[in-house]
């Protein structure tokens, strides 16, 4: 259990931050960029949760916890990606769950015949913002993976999560104003 009595520690005043293994990194390091991008994605999803209801809300709240797990995974450097009692890692089952949820949501949606613009309802627009933030986190994680080992299950999860959020936004719009279709060259 986490217990925080004091939020400020002053240990980061030198421009570094601590990782799970006790090592310290500059706050601008690629690993910290990835962790920060995941945190931003989680915050964006939290904003979407406020506008969602029912299963969409419950699923998104679950995914906020998964994003926190992803941050913990990234904050644990190394080459052993097996979870343990002391080490939290993203596992393939988390991506499988996303695929199953997407399949369920897609069954009720019309096939795409056009690219769509982020928008429609307020809830869908918020989900699209979260999707874009997750894509940014994915780019940061891929950049990190070019230099250091990153859990392959974590990379798959973040990729699948952005796909899921795209489908979720469509599902939210299906219950309201519908998707906003891209009209190429419409303003010429």
PDB file of N, CA, C and O in Angstrom, residues 65-111:
ATOM      1  N   UNK A  65      -6.300   3.046 -14.407  1.00  0.00           N
ATOM      2  CA  UNK A  65      -5.451   2.223 -13.549  1.00  0.00           C
ATOM      3  C   UNK A  65      -4.367   1.524 -14.365  1.00  0.00           C
ATOM      4  O   UNK A  65      -3.213   1.439 -13.937  1.00  0.00           O
ATOM      5  N   UNK A  66      -4.739   1.019 -15.560  1.00  0.00           N
ATOM      6  CA  UNK A  66      -3.753   0.380 -16.430  1.00  0.00           C
ATOM      7  C   UNK A  66      -2.671   1.378 -16.854  1.00  0.00           C
ATOM      8  O   UNK A  66      -1.496   1.012 -16.956  1.00  0.00           O
ATOM      9  N   UNK A  67      -3.061   2.623 -17.118  1.00  0.00           N
ATOM     10  CA  UNK A  67      -2.063   3.629 -17.472  1.00  0.00           C
ATOM     11  C   UNK A  67      -1.123   3.924 -16.305  1.00  0.00           C
ATOM     12  O   UNK A  67       0.069   4.164 -16.507  1.00  0.00           O
ATOM     13  N   UNK A  68      -1.646   3.891 -15.100  1.00  0.00           N
ATOM     14  CA  UNK A  68      -0.770   4.070 -13.939  1.00  0.00           C
ATOM     15  C   UNK A  68       0.194   2.893 -13.831  1.00  0.00           C
ATOM     16  O   UNK A  68       1.385   3.061 -13.544  1.00  0.00           O
ATOM     17  N   UNK A  69      -0.328   1.677 -14.094  1.00  0.00           N
ATOM     18  CA  UNK A  69       0.534   0.489 -14.141  1.00  0.00           C
ATOM     19  C   UNK A  69       1.611   0.649 -15.208  1.00  0.00           C
ATOM     20  O   UNK A  69       2.771   0.261 -15.001  1.00  0.00           O
ATOM     21  N   UNK A  70       1.235   1.215 -16.356  1.00  0.00           N
ATOM     22  CA  UNK A  70       2.199   1.433 -17.441  1.00  0.00           C
ATOM     23  C   UNK A  70       3.303   2.387 -16.987  1.00  0.00           C
ATOM     24  O   UNK A  70       4.488   2.156 -17.264  1.00  0.00           O
ATOM     25  N   UNK A  71       2.942   3.440 -16.275  1.00  0.00           N
ATOM     26  CA  UNK A  71       3.945   4.354 -15.738  1.00  0.00           C
ATOM     27  C   UNK A  71       4.889   3.638 -14.783  1.00  0.00           C
ATOM     28  O   UNK A  71       6.105   3.850 -14.819  1.00  0.00           O
ATOM     29  N   UNK A  72       4.350   2.760 -13.947  1.00  0.00           N
ATOM     30  CA  UNK A  72       5.192   1.990 -13.028  1.00  0.00           C
ATOM     31  C   UNK A  72       6.117   1.053 -13.797  1.00  0.00           C
ATOM     32  O   UNK A  72       7.288   0.885 -13.435  1.00  0.00           O
ATOM     33  N   UNK A  73       5.605   0.448 -14.861  1.00  0.00           N
ATOM     34  CA  UNK A  73       6.423  -0.428 -15.705  1.00  0.00           C
ATOM     35  C   UNK A  73       7.595   0.361 -16.281  1.00  0.00           C
ATOM     36  O   UNK A  73       8.751  -0.062 -16.209  1.00  0.00           O
ATOM     37  N   UNK A  74       7.297   1.523 -16.838  1.00  0.00           N
ATOM     38  CA  UNK A  74       8.350   2.349 -17.440  1.00  0.00           C
ATOM     39  C   UNK A  74       9.346   2.855 -16.395  1.00  0.00           C
ATOM     40  O   UNK A  74      10.511   3.082 -16.710  1.00  0.00           O
ATOM     41  N   UNK A  75       8.889   3.021 -15.164  1.00  0.00           N
ATOM     42  CA  UNK A  75       9.764   3.509 -14.093  1.00  0.00           C
ATOM     43  C   UNK A  75      10.626   2.396 -13.493  1.00  0.00           C
ATOM     44  O   UNK A  75      11.376   2.638 -12.551  1.00  0.00           O
ATOM     45  N   UNK A  76      10.504   1.190 -14.062  1.00  0.00           N
ATOM     46  CA  UNK A  76      11.277   0.045 -13.594  1.00  0.00           C
ATOM     47  C   UNK A  76      12.185  -0.421 -14.728  1.00  0.00           C
ATOM     48  O   UNK A  76      11.808  -1.269 -15.531  1.00  0.00           O
ATOM     49  N   UNK A  77      13.378   0.160 -14.843  1.00  0.00           N
ATOM     50  CA  UNK A  77      14.265  -0.221 -15.944  1.00  0.00           C
ATOM     51  C   UNK A  77      14.774  -1.648 -15.767  1.00  0.00           C
ATOM     52  O   UNK A  77      14.748  -2.205 -14.678  1.00  0.00           O
ATOM     53  N   UNK A  78      15.221  -2.221 -16.872  1.00  0.00           N
ATOM     54  CA  UNK A  78      15.783  -3.560 -16.832  1.00  0.00           C
ATOM     55  C   UNK A  78      15.391  -4.347 -18.062  1.00  0.00           C
ATOM     56  O   UNK A  78      14.759  -3.819 -18.987  1.00  0.00           O
ATOM     57  N   UNK A  79      15.747  -5.624 -18.055  1.00  0.00           N
ATOM     58  CA  UNK A  79      15.440  -6.479 -19.204  1.00  0.00           C
ATOM     59  C   UNK A  79      14.509  -7.623 -18.840  1.00  0.00           C
ATOM     60  O   UNK A  79      14.093  -8.384 -19.694  1.00  0.00           O
ATOM     61  N   UNK A  80      14.174  -7.762 -17.568  1.00  0.00           N
ATOM     62  CA  UNK A  80      13.241  -8.790 -17.124  1.00  0.00           C
ATOM     63  C   UNK A  80      11.861  -8.149 -17.013  1.00  0.00           C
ATOM     64  O   UNK A  80      11.622  -7.319 -16.144  1.00  0.00           O
ATOM     65  N   UNK A  81      10.981  -8.536 -17.926  1.00  0.00           N
ATOM     66  CA  UNK A  81       9.663  -7.912 -17.967  1.00  0.00           C
ATOM     67  C   UNK A  81       8.575  -8.793 -17.348  1.00  0.00           C
ATOM     68  O   UNK A  81       7.388  -8.558 -17.558  1.00  0.00           O
ATOM     69  N   UNK A  82       8.995  -9.803 -16.598  1.00  0.00           N
ATOM     70  CA  UNK A  82       8.031 -10.659 -15.908  1.00  0.00           C
ATOM     71  C   UNK A  82       7.536  -9.941 -14.659  1.00  0.00           C
ATOM     72  O   UNK A  82       8.331  -9.420 -13.879  1.00  0.00           O
ATOM     73  N   UNK A  83       6.223  -9.902 -14.473  1.00  0.00           N
ATOM     74  CA  UNK A  83       5.713  -9.286 -13.246  1.00  0.00           C
ATOM     75  C   UNK A  83       6.027 -10.177 -12.040  1.00  0.00           C
ATOM     76  O   UNK A  83       6.197 -11.382 -12.168  1.00  0.00           O
ATOM     77  N   UNK A  84       6.113  -9.554 -10.900  1.00  0.00           N
ATOM     78  CA  UNK A  84       6.328 -10.299  -9.658  1.00  0.00           C
ATOM     79  C   UNK A  84       5.616  -9.553  -8.536  1.00  0.00           C
ATOM     80  O   UNK A  84       5.006  -8.508  -8.766  1.00  0.00           O
ATOM     81  N   UNK A  85       5.741 -10.083  -7.348  1.00  0.00           N
ATOM     82  CA  UNK A  85       5.102  -9.433  -6.205  1.00  0.00           C
ATOM     83  C   UNK A  85       5.644  -8.025  -5.994  1.00  0.00           C
ATOM     84  O   UNK A  85       4.935  -7.137  -5.541  1.00  0.00           O
ATOM     85  N   UNK A  86       6.892  -7.814  -6.363  1.00  0.00           N
ATOM     86  CA  UNK A  86       7.542  -6.522  -6.135  1.00  0.00           C
ATOM     87  C   UNK A  86       7.656  -5.669  -7.399  1.00  0.00           C
ATOM     88  O   UNK A  86       8.017  -4.503  -7.319  1.00  0.00           O
ATOM     89  N   UNK A  87       7.375  -6.252  -8.569  1.00  0.00           N
ATOM     90  CA  UNK A  87       7.548  -5.526  -9.826  1.00  0.00           C
ATOM     91  C   UNK A  87       6.242  -5.569 -10.623  1.00  0.00           C
ATOM     92  O   UNK A  87       5.725  -6.644 -10.927  1.00  0.00           O
ATOM     93  N   UNK A  88       5.732  -4.389 -10.935  1.00  0.00           N
ATOM     94  CA  UNK A  88       4.495  -4.272 -11.708  1.00  0.00           C
ATOM     95  C   UNK A  88       4.848  -4.135 -13.182  1.00  0.00           C
ATOM     96  O   UNK A  88       5.638  -3.255 -13.557  1.00  0.00           O
ATOM     97  N   UNK A  89       4.320  -5.007 -14.004  1.00  0.00           N
ATOM     98  CA  UNK A  89       4.560  -4.973 -15.443  1.00  0.00           C
ATOM     99  C   UNK A  89       3.236  -5.087 -16.189  1.00  0.00           C
ATOM    100  O   UNK A  89       2.290  -5.724 -15.719  1.00  0.00           O
ATOM    101  N   UNK A  90       3.183  -4.466 -17.352  1.00  0.00           N
ATOM    102  CA  UNK A  90       2.059  -4.661 -18.258  1.00  0.00           C
ATOM    103  C   UNK A  90       2.176  -6.071 -18.824  1.00  0.00           C
ATOM    104  O   UNK A  90       3.278  -6.531 -19.142  1.00  0.00           O
ATOM    105  N   UNK A  91       1.053  -6.765 -18.939  1.00  0.00           N
ATOM    106  CA  UNK A  91       1.040  -8.142 -19.438  1.00  0.00           C
ATOM    107  C   UNK A  91       0.157  -8.222 -20.680  1.00  0.00           C
ATOM    108  O   UNK A  91      -0.731  -7.377 -20.879  1.00  0.00           O
ATOM    109  N   UNK A  92       0.393  -9.216 -21.555  1.00  0.00           N
ATOM    110  CA  UNK A  92      -0.377  -9.328 -22.801  1.00  0.00           C
ATOM    111  C   UNK A  92      -1.891  -9.374 -22.599  1.00  0.00           C
ATOM    112  O   UNK A  92      -2.646  -8.924 -23.466  1.00  0.00           O
ATOM    113  N   UNK A  93      -2.346  -9.886 -21.476  1.00  0.00           N
ATOM    114  CA  UNK A  93      -3.789  -9.973 -21.234  1.00  0.00           C
ATOM    115  C   UNK A  93      -4.457  -8.594 -21.237  1.00  0.00           C
ATOM    116  O   UNK A  93      -5.646  -8.478 -21.549  1.00  0.00           O
ATOM    117  N   UNK A  94      -3.703  -7.556 -20.910  1.00  0.00           N
ATOM    118  CA  UNK A  94      -4.281  -6.210 -20.920  1.00  0.00           C
ATOM    119  C   UNK A  94      -4.590  -5.762 -22.355  1.00  0.00           C
ATOM    120  O   UNK A  94      -5.607  -5.118 -22.600  1.00  0.00           O
ATOM    121  N   UNK A  95      -3.753  -6.135 -23.295  1.00  0.00           N
ATOM    122  CA  UNK A  95      -4.031  -5.835 -24.713  1.00  0.00           C
ATOM    123  C   UNK A  95      -5.169  -6.706 -25.231  1.00  0.00           C
ATOM    124  O   UNK A  95      -6.007  -6.247 -26.010  1.00  0.00           O
ATOM    125  N   UNK A  96      -5.201  -7.955 -24.803  1.00  0.00           N
ATOM    126  CA  UNK A  96      -6.285  -8.860 -25.219  1.00  0.00           C
ATOM    127  C   UNK A  96      -7.628  -8.320 -24.766  1.00  0.00           C
ATOM    128  O   UNK A  96      -8.611  -8.343 -25.518  1.00  0.00           O
ATOM    129  N   UNK A  97      -7.695  -7.803 -23.534  1.00  0.00           N
ATOM    130  CA  UNK A  97      -8.940  -7.220 -23.031  1.00  0.00           C
ATOM    131  C   UNK A  97      -9.388  -6.059 -23.923  1.00  0.00           C
ATOM    132  O   UNK A  97     -10.566  -5.935 -24.266  1.00  0.00           O
ATOM    133  N   UNK A  98      -8.426  -5.212 -24.327  1.00  0.00           N
ATOM    134  CA  UNK A  98      -8.752  -4.083 -25.199  1.00  0.00           C
ATOM    135  C   UNK A  98      -9.291  -4.579 -26.543  1.00  0.00           C
ATOM    136  O   UNK A  98     -10.262  -4.026 -27.074  1.00  0.00           O
ATOM    137  N   UNK A  99      -8.682  -5.601 -27.098  1.00  0.00           N
ATOM    138  CA  UNK A  99      -9.146  -6.148 -28.373  1.00  0.00           C
ATOM    139  C   UNK A  99     -10.572  -6.679 -28.248  1.00  0.00           C
ATOM    140  O   UNK A  99     -11.408  -6.445 -29.133  1.00  0.00           O
ATOM    141  N   UNK A 100     -10.857  -7.367 -27.149  1.00  0.00           N
ATOM    142  CA  UNK A 100     -12.211  -7.894 -26.934  1.00  0.00           C
ATOM    143  C   UNK A 100     -13.223  -6.762 -26.800  1.00  0.00           C
ATOM    144  O   UNK A 100     -14.320  -6.833 -27.354  1.00  0.00           O
ATOM    145  N   UNK A 101     -12.860  -5.720 -26.082  1.00  0.00           N
ATOM    146  CA  UNK A 101     -13.771  -4.571 -25.930  1.00  0.00           C
ATOM    147  C   UNK A 101     -14.005  -3.888 -27.281  1.00  0.00           C
ATOM    148  O   UNK A 101     -15.112  -3.485 -27.589  1.00  0.00           O
ATOM    149  N   UNK A 102     -12.923  -3.746 -28.077  1.00  0.00           N
ATOM    150  CA  UNK A 102     -13.078  -3.136 -29.410  1.00  0.00           C
ATOM    151  C   UNK A 102     -14.002  -3.968 -30.285  1.00  0.00           C
ATOM    152  O   UNK A 102     -14.865  -3.424 -30.979  1.00  0.00           O
ATOM    153  N   UNK A 103     -13.823  -5.280 -30.270  1.00  0.00           N
ATOM    154  CA  UNK A 103     -14.675  -6.153 -31.077  1.00  0.00           C
ATOM    155  C   UNK A 103     -16.136  -5.995 -30.687  1.00  0.00           C
ATOM    156  O   UNK A 103     -17.017  -5.915 -31.546  1.00  0.00           O
ATOM    157  N   UNK A 104     -16.402  -5.921 -29.395  1.00  0.00           N
ATOM    158  CA  UNK A 104     -17.774  -5.743 -28.914  1.00  0.00           C
ATOM    159  C   UNK A 104     -18.341  -4.400 -29.366  1.00  0.00           C
ATOM    160  O   UNK A 104     -19.469  -4.333 -29.881  1.00  0.00           O
ATOM    161  N   UNK A 105     -17.582  -3.332 -29.195  1.00  0.00           N
ATOM    162  CA  UNK A 105     -18.055  -2.000 -29.594  1.00  0.00           C
ATOM    163  C   UNK A 105     -18.259  -1.911 -31.107  1.00  0.00           C
ATOM    164  O   UNK A 105     -19.239  -1.324 -31.579  1.00  0.00           O
ATOM    165  N   UNK A 106     -17.343  -2.492 -31.862  1.00  0.00           N
ATOM    166  CA  UNK A 106     -17.410  -2.418 -33.328  1.00  0.00           C
ATOM    167  C   UNK A 106     -18.636  -3.116 -33.900  1.00  0.00           C
ATOM    168  O   UNK A 106     -19.108  -2.746 -34.972  1.00  0.00           O
ATOM    169  N   UNK A 107     -19.132  -4.135 -33.220  1.00  0.00           N
ATOM    170  CA  UNK A 107     -20.305  -4.865 -33.713  1.00  0.00           C
ATOM    171  C   UNK A 107     -21.509  -3.952 -33.913  1.00  0.00           C
ATOM    172  O   UNK A 107     -22.328  -4.192 -34.798  1.00  0.00           O
ATOM    173  N   UNK A 108     -21.615  -2.919 -33.104  1.00  0.00           N
ATOM    174  CA  UNK A 108     -22.769  -2.019 -33.173  1.00  0.00           C
ATOM    175  C   UNK A 108     -22.519  -0.805 -34.072  1.00  0.00           C
ATOM    176  O   UNK A 108     -23.418   0.021 -34.242  1.00  0.00           O
ATOM    177  N   UNK A 109     -21.316  -0.689 -34.639  1.00  0.00           N
ATOM    178  CA  UNK A 109     -20.975   0.490 -35.440  1.00  0.00           C
ATOM    179  C   UNK A 109     -21.049   0.190 -36.925  1.00  0.00           C
ATOM    180  O   UNK A 109     -20.721  -0.917 -37.364  1.00  0.00           O
ATOM    181  N   UNK A 110     -21.443   1.207 -37.689  1.00  0.00           N
ATOM    182  CA  UNK A 110     -21.391   1.089 -39.137  1.00  0.00           C
ATOM    183  C   UNK A 110     -19.930   1.074 -39.570  1.00  0.00           C
ATOM    184  O   UNK A 110     -19.081   1.724 -38.931  1.00  0.00           O
ATOM    185  N   UNK A 111     -19.621   0.367 -40.652  1.00  0.00           N
ATOM    186  CA  UNK A 111     -18.235   0.379 -41.141  1.00  0.00           C
ATOM    187  C   UNK A 111     -17.825   1.803 -41.535  1.00  0.00           C
ATOM    188  O   UNK A 111     -18.654   2.608 -41.968  1.00  0.00           O
TER     189      UNK A 111
END
